[in-house]
Amino acid sequence: MNLKSLPVAVLMALAAMPSADAGVMWGERRAAWLAEAEAAKPMLVRQVVRPQSIVQAVNDSAAYQHWRYAPAGDPSEMLFSRNMKDVGSVTLDFGRHMTGYFTFHTKTLSRCQDAPVRLRFFFGEMPAELNTPLDPWQGSLSRAWMQDEVVTVTEVDREITLPRRLAFRYVRVELLGASPDFDFALDDMYCTAQSSAGEVTTALEPGCRQDVADIRRVSIETLRECMQTVYEDGPKRDRRLWAGDMYLQTLANRYSFGNYDLTRRCLYLFAALADDDGNVMSNIFETPEPHAQHGSHCMTYSLLWNSTLLEYLLDTDDVATARELWPVARRQVEAALGYVGDDGIYRHSYERGTWIFFDWREGLDMTVPMQGAVIYALDQTCELARRLGLESEVGDWPALADKMRKAARREMYDRGRGVFVSGPGRQVSALGQTWMVKSGVVAGRDARRAIETALAMPDVCMPGTPYATHYLIDAMIMAGMPDRARDYMLAYWGGMVAKGADTFWESYDPDDDFISAYGFSPLNSSCHAWSCTPVYFIHKYPGIFQK
Amino acid sequence: MNLKSLPVAVLMALAAMPSADAGVMWGERRAAWLAEAEAAKPMLVRQVVRPQSIVQAVNDSAAYQHWRYAPAGDPSEMLFSRNMKDVGSVTLDFGRHMTGYFTFHTKTLSRCQDAPVRLRFFFGEMPAELNTPLDPWQGSLSRAWMQDEVVTVTEVDREITLPRRLAFRYVRVELLGASPDFDFALDDMYCTAQSSAGEVTTALEPGCRQDVADIRRVSIETLRECMQTVYEDGPKRDRRLWAGDMYLQTLANRYSFGNYDLTRRCLYLFAALADDDGNVMSNIFETPEPHAQHGSHCMTYSLLWNSTLLEYLLDTDDVATARELWPVARRQVEAALGYVGDDGIYRHSYERGTWIFFDWREGLDMTVPMQGAVIYALDQTCELARRLGLESEVGDWPALADKMRKAARREMYDRGRGVFVSGPGRQVSALGQTWMVKSGVVAGRDARRAIETALAMPDVCMPGTPYATHYLIDAMIMAGMPDRARDYMLAYWGGMVAKGADTFWESYDPDDDFISAYGFSPLNSSCHAWSCTPVYFIHKYPGIFQK
C-alpha cells in the first residue's frame, strides 16, 4: 500500500485523524486501514435505462398507501414528440428501481428559444411518494431527502444531467415556466443506473415455487441497489454504511453476487474510523472524506461488525485480513463486557453516549435481547479467534458466555410459561426469544416453546421492521421450526411483493401501510438493505424455502 | 481568418446555414463574417463581489414599487457564523448590480451532515422583485426568467456555483430543508461579476452638477452590465443582442468604455445571420451556436444597424470593415424602399412578416415615425457611402430622401398647428415630431414648434420607454432646445435615480411605478441597455448637460 497514491480527500482524512498518541487505539495502523479501504473502492457498473411507459396516478384505497399507477401510453407518442406546453405534466415509469443519475434532453420544435424554461422533476420509488403533498413538511428528517428538483433550462437542445444521485422508478415532470414564443419537447430522458454488485452467481433449484422466486428476485434487486461504493442502507436514504445493515447485506451477498471485496472495504472503513477508544462506530459517510458519524457508538452494531468479519473469513479464507483486524473485533467485545456485572447480566448505561438498537418497535425492552446479543458476540468472536489460531487471546470468554447464558436462564426466564421476560415490566417480545435462541440460552424444545408461546400471546411485542424480522426467522430455523420460518417469510416479504414492491422496504407492517419511523411515510426508504435477506434464507436452507 | 480554428459550435452553425445558392445573399461571405464575429468574442473581466449587508424588506407606499430594503446587520455576524436553522431566511445586499455567477459555501457547525440540505435562493435586481408573490404566474413571458433557484446540497463543506448566470443586487436565502441532527452555516457567498466593458475612459468636467454625475454613473453601470460577449439588451432578460439596443449602446460606449471591438463583433454577427433576402434580423442569440430569431425582421432595427455601422466607422476609421459590410447596409435600405410608393410615402405591410418598432406605448401610430426613420436611414446610409467613397452605389437616394421629406410635409404636416399628424386618426405623438426632426423634414423654428406644440397637448402620445425618450431628447437638441432636452433628461433619468436605480430600467413611467410590457412588473429588466444613453448626451453635449 502506497500512501502517496491516495486521493487528496483521503490524505485530508488521515491528516484530520488523531495521531497515534498513547490512549488512541491502533495509532498509525488506522491510516493503513483507511488506505486499504480506499484501494478497494469498487468500480460501479453502469446501465442506461429509459422509461417504459407514461402512467396515470390512481387513488385507490385497495392499493398500497392508496396510490397506484395505471399505464397511460407510450412515451414516444405521448411525450417525446409533443410540445411540452401541451403536455404540462406527465409521469413516467422506468419499469424498475434504479440508483443513479438522471439525464434529460430538450428539443426545439418551433422558432427558437427566447427564454429559459423551468421544469420540476419529482423522482419516487413508490406511487404514493409522488402523490402525497410534501409541504408543509411533516417528516422528522430533512425535507431535502425528498427527490424533487426544480431546474431552469437556460439552453434547450442540450442534455442536462441533474447533479444529485437519485433512487427511483417513477418520475413526474411538470412544466413550471415556458415562453409563449417557441415550442419544445422533452424528447429524451434516461437514468444512468449504477451498482457495484455485478452479476448474480446463484440460481434457484428447478421447480422452485413462484412466490419464493419472486421474493428472491426482489431481495436481490434490493441488495443490488444498495451496493454502491459501500454497502448503503438505502440508496434514497440514508445513503450510508451502517454496520447492522452491512451484516445482513454480507449474508445476502454470499448467496447472490458473491462480491467480497466490498465487504472487505467496509470492514476496513469501520476499523480505520473507530473512535479513540477503539469502538466501531455505527455508521460511516464516504464524503467529503471517509468519516464516522460523531458519537454514534451503537453497541449492537459494533458487535455485529465482529460477526461480519467472521462471515467474511468463512466466505473468503482471507486469514490475513481477519488477523489484521482481529484487535478491533476483540476490542468490541471488551467494550460490551464493561457493562456485564459479576452476576453475568448485561446492564446498559446510556451515560457513556453508547446506544443499542434492535428494532424501531416502540416500547421494546432491550434487556433480554441485549443479553443475548452480547453472548452471541462472545460466541462469534471466540469462533473467529479459533479459526485464526488466536484462542489464547479470548481468555475466559467461553466460560463467560456460559455464565451469561446461565444468568439469563436464572434472571430472565419465566420457566412456567417457557418464555423470556424482559426488564422491570417483564415484557415478552419476539426479539427477546429470538436472541435467547441465537445465543444458545435455550435450544431445541425450549427454544421452540419460547418462540411459539411468545408469538401466541395477544400482547407480545412483535418485530416492527424487516431488520428485526430477519433475526426472528433465523431463530425459528435454529429452534427447529422450518415451516414456521418459511410461512413467516412468505407472509412478511411476500406481503410486500403482493403490494407491488420492486425492492424491499425500510418499514413494513402488514397491518399499517403508512408506518414510518419519521412521521411521514413518503420519507421512508423503499429500497432498504436491512430488508434484503430472504435470498440468504432461500439459498442457505433450500430444503426449507425452495421445496 | 482560418476556418479550422473555429469552435465546433460555430462550424455547426455554418453547416446549418443555407449554402450560397442563387437568391441567397452574400453566400459564403457570411461564413467568413461569422468567423470574424467569433474571433472578436471578447474576454470577460471578472470581479468577485461579496454581500455588504443584511437587509430587511420594508413595505412602504412611498418607496418605488412599494418596497425598499433597510440595513439590518452585518453578514459576518448575522449569517456567516450562525446556525442556518436559526437564521431560516435572510436577504443580503451586495451593494451594486452584478451580472455573473453565484457561489456559496456551507460549513458544518456541529456533528456531521447526515442528510441533504434544501435551500432556495431568490436573486433580484429590485426590492419589489423579491417581495411580490410569483405564483400563480401572471407574466406574459416565461416564469423561468425569474431568478429563483432551489438547490439540494448533497454535501456541505463545499462550494457550490449555480449553473445559471444571474443579474442581481439582492439575494434572499430560505432554508427549505435541514436535518435535526447537525448544524451548519451558510458561511460564505459571492458573485463572480463579469463584463467585457473594461475601464471607463472619460471624465466629467470639473464642477459638474451632482445630479448629472449621478445619472452618468448609473448610465455607465447600465452599459457595463449589458456588455458581455455581445451587447445584451438586459443581463436579466432577454440576455441577447438586439439591433435597436445595440445602436444606443454604441453611442453610450463611445463616451464611456470606448470598446469598439465588441461593436465590430456584433455588426458581423448581424451581417452573417441575415436572412436569405439579406434582411438583418432584429435580434441574435449566441448559444448553442450564433443564430437569429426566426422571422424577426424589424424594419426600424435593421435600418439602425446601418447607423451603427456609420457610428463605428466614425469611431474607428475601420474602413475595411465598413466596406466589407457595405452591401448589407445597402440591402437594408433597399428592403425599406420596397414599401415606399411613388408619392414618397412609406406604407408598411405586415403581410411580409416584417414588423416595425418605436416604443411600447400602446396606440402609437407609426406612420409618421416610420416615414422619418426611413428618411433618416437614407441620410445615414448615404453618409456612410460618402465616407467609403461609394457614392456611386446609392444612386438617387439623396433625391429620394428629399422627395420623402416633401411628401411628409405635404401629407403629414398640420401647418396650422405646426405639428405632424400620424395615420387616419391624425395622432399627434412626441415620437412623430421626433422622427420628423431627426430626418430633417423640419428644422429650426418649425422643429421647435412641432415638439413644443405636441408636448403641450393634453392628449399627446408621449414616449413609453427610455428607448423612445432617447430619440425625443436627441430631437430636442437637434431642434435647438438644449434647456428642454437637459430638463427632460434630468427629470426622466433623474427620476429613476431618485427612486433608487442602480442601473436604468427597461420600463419607466414617472407616474406609474408598476408599468410593465409583460403584465407583471417583477418580470421587467431593471438593467436595460436601451436606457443607458444619458452618458452619450452628457459627454457629446457638455455645454448643455455638464454646465
Short mmCIF file of C-alpha atoms in Angstrom, two decimals, chain B residues 212-368:
data_model
loop_
_atom_site.label_atom_id
_atom_site.label_comp_id
_atom_site.label_asym_id
_atom_site.label_seq_id
_atom_site.Cartn_x
_atom_site.Cartn_y
_atom_site.Cartn_z
CA VAL B 212 -25.77 64.83 -13.82
CA ALA B 213 -22.87 62.97 -12.24
CA ASP B 214 -25.30 60.52 -10.65
CA ILE B 215 -27.17 59.95 -13.88
CA ARG B 216 -23.90 59.41 -15.72
CA ARG B 217 -22.72 56.88 -13.12
CA VAL B 218 -25.94 54.86 -13.36
CA SER B 219 -25.86 55.14 -17.13
CA ILE B 220 -22.33 53.73 -17.27
CA GLU B 221 -23.17 50.92 -14.85
CA THR B 222 -26.15 50.02 -17.02
CA LEU B 223 -23.97 49.77 -20.09
CA ARG B 224 -21.23 47.88 -18.25
CA GLU B 225 -23.67 45.22 -17.11
CA CYS B 226 -25.10 44.84 -20.62
CA MET B 227 -21.69 44.48 -22.25
CA GLN B 228 -20.98 40.78 -22.18
CA THR B 229 -19.86 38.68 -25.14
CA VAL B 230 -22.34 40.76 -27.13
CA TYR B 231 -24.20 43.95 -26.38
CA GLU B 232 -27.07 42.41 -24.45
CA ASP B 233 -30.37 44.20 -24.07
CA GLY B 234 -30.55 43.22 -20.41
CA PRO B 235 -28.46 40.82 -18.37
CA LYS B 236 -31.54 39.51 -16.56
CA ARG B 237 -33.81 39.49 -19.60
CA ASP B 238 -33.66 38.99 -22.64
CA ARG B 239 -29.89 38.47 -22.47
CA ARG B 240 -29.45 38.83 -26.20
CA LEU B 241 -28.27 41.12 -28.92
CA TRP B 242 -30.96 43.42 -30.26
CA ALA B 243 -30.10 45.76 -33.12
CA GLY B 244 -32.00 48.72 -31.70
CA ASP B 245 -30.44 48.40 -28.27
CA MET B 246 -27.03 47.91 -29.85
CA TYR B 247 -27.30 51.20 -31.67
CA LEU B 248 -27.88 53.14 -28.45
CA GLN B 249 -25.20 51.11 -26.65
CA THR B 250 -22.58 52.00 -29.23
CA LEU B 251 -23.44 55.68 -28.75
CA ALA B 252 -23.00 55.36 -24.98
CA ASN B 253 -19.91 53.19 -25.40
CA ARG B 254 -18.14 55.95 -27.32
CA TYR B 255 -18.32 58.19 -24.24
CA SER B 256 -17.60 55.58 -21.58
CA PHE B 257 -15.65 52.41 -22.37
CA GLY B 258 -14.62 53.00 -25.98
CA ASN B 259 -14.73 49.26 -26.61
CA TYR B 260 -15.20 49.14 -30.37
CA ASP B 261 -14.18 45.52 -30.86
CA LEU B 262 -17.49 44.48 -29.34
CA THR B 263 -19.35 46.71 -31.79
CA ARG B 264 -17.44 45.17 -34.68
CA ARG B 265 -18.27 41.66 -33.45
CA CYS B 266 -21.95 42.48 -33.19
CA LEU B 267 -22.08 44.14 -36.60
CA TYR B 268 -20.57 40.99 -38.12
CA LEU B 269 -22.97 38.73 -36.23
CA PHE B 270 -25.97 40.55 -37.67
CA ALA B 271 -24.48 40.52 -41.16
CA ALA B 272 -23.62 36.84 -41.04
CA LEU B 273 -27.05 35.88 -39.74
CA ALA B 274 -29.17 37.98 -42.08
CA ASP B 275 -31.95 36.03 -43.76
CA ASP B 276 -31.76 34.72 -47.31
CA ASP B 277 -33.10 38.01 -48.62
CA GLY B 278 -30.34 39.87 -46.82
CA ASN B 279 -32.52 41.34 -44.11
CA VAL B 280 -30.68 41.97 -40.86
CA MET B 281 -32.69 40.28 -38.14
CA SER B 282 -33.77 42.20 -35.08
CA ASN B 283 -32.06 40.00 -32.55
CA ILE B 284 -29.45 37.32 -32.20
CA PHE B 285 -28.72 34.52 -29.74
CA GLU B 286 -25.18 33.32 -29.12
CA THR B 287 -25.93 29.78 -27.98
CA PRO B 288 -25.86 26.91 -28.66
CA GLU B 289 -24.38 28.46 -31.78
CA PRO B 290 -24.96 32.00 -33.05
CA HIS B 291 -28.37 32.28 -34.64
CA ALA B 292 -31.02 34.88 -35.30
CA GLN B 293 -34.56 34.63 -34.06
CA HIS B 294 -36.50 33.13 -36.90
CA GLY B 295 -38.67 35.60 -38.79
CA SER B 296 -37.73 38.55 -36.69
CA HIS B 297 -37.16 41.21 -39.34
CA CYS B 298 -37.90 44.51 -37.64
CA MET B 299 -37.53 47.23 -40.25
CA THR B 300 -36.65 50.01 -37.81
CA TYR B 301 -33.98 47.87 -36.18
CA SER B 302 -32.42 46.69 -39.43
CA LEU B 303 -32.12 50.35 -40.50
CA LEU B 304 -30.47 51.22 -37.19
CA TRP B 305 -27.87 48.55 -37.98
CA ASN B 306 -26.79 50.94 -40.76
CA SER B 307 -26.50 53.80 -38.30
CA THR B 308 -24.45 51.59 -36.02
CA LEU B 309 -22.08 50.80 -38.86
CA LEU B 310 -21.74 54.50 -39.64
CA GLU B 311 -21.04 55.34 -35.99
CA TYR B 312 -18.50 52.51 -35.85
CA LEU B 313 -16.72 53.94 -38.87
CA LEU B 314 -16.71 57.40 -37.31
CA ASP B 315 -15.30 55.98 -34.10
CA THR B 316 -12.62 53.76 -35.58
CA ASP B 317 -11.85 54.75 -39.16
CA ASP B 318 -12.02 51.00 -39.81
CA VAL B 319 -12.78 51.47 -43.49
CA ALA B 320 -12.05 47.82 -44.27
CA THR B 321 -14.83 46.54 -42.07
CA ALA B 322 -17.29 49.16 -43.21
CA ARG B 323 -16.56 48.41 -46.89
CA GLU B 324 -16.84 44.69 -46.26
CA LEU B 325 -20.25 45.19 -44.69
CA TRP B 326 -21.45 47.90 -47.04
CA PRO B 327 -23.59 45.53 -49.15
CA VAL B 328 -25.52 44.65 -46.04
CA ALA B 329 -26.22 48.28 -45.28
CA ARG B 330 -27.32 48.93 -48.84
CA ARG B 331 -29.64 45.95 -48.70
CA GLN B 332 -31.41 47.20 -45.53
CA VAL B 333 -32.34 50.42 -47.27
CA GLU B 334 -33.43 48.59 -50.39
CA ALA B 335 -35.77 46.45 -48.30
CA ALA B 336 -37.34 49.53 -46.73
CA LEU B 337 -37.70 51.28 -50.07
CA GLY B 338 -39.85 48.38 -51.23
CA TYR B 339 -42.57 49.91 -49.06
CA VAL B 340 -42.20 53.48 -50.40
CA GLY B 341 -44.71 54.49 -53.00
CA ASP B 342 -44.23 56.71 -56.00
CA ASP B 343 -45.62 59.51 -53.88
CA GLY B 344 -42.67 59.24 -51.47
CA ILE B 345 -44.75 57.81 -48.62
CA TYR B 346 -43.71 54.69 -46.70
CA ARG B 347 -46.64 52.33 -46.24
CA HIS B 348 -45.91 49.29 -44.10
CA SER B 349 -47.36 45.90 -44.82
CA TYR B 350 -47.22 43.27 -42.15
CA GLU B 351 -48.09 40.59 -44.66
CA ARG B 352 -44.45 40.01 -45.47
CA GLY B 353 -43.71 39.14 -41.84
CA THR B 354 -41.75 42.30 -41.19
CA TRP B 355 -42.59 44.48 -38.25
CA ILE B 356 -41.61 47.92 -37.02
CA PHE B 357 -40.92 49.17 -33.52
CA PHE B 358 -40.52 52.57 -31.93
CA ASP B 359 -41.89 52.26 -28.45
CA TRP B 360 -44.12 50.16 -26.26
CA ARG B 361 -46.66 52.93 -25.86
CA GLU B 362 -49.95 51.37 -26.76
CA GLY B 363 -51.80 53.09 -29.56
CA LEU B 364 -48.78 54.83 -31.05
CA ASP B 365 -49.42 55.35 -34.74
CA MET B 366 -46.22 54.60 -36.60
CA THR B 367 -46.95 56.28 -39.94
CA VAL B 368 -45.09 59.49 -39.24
#
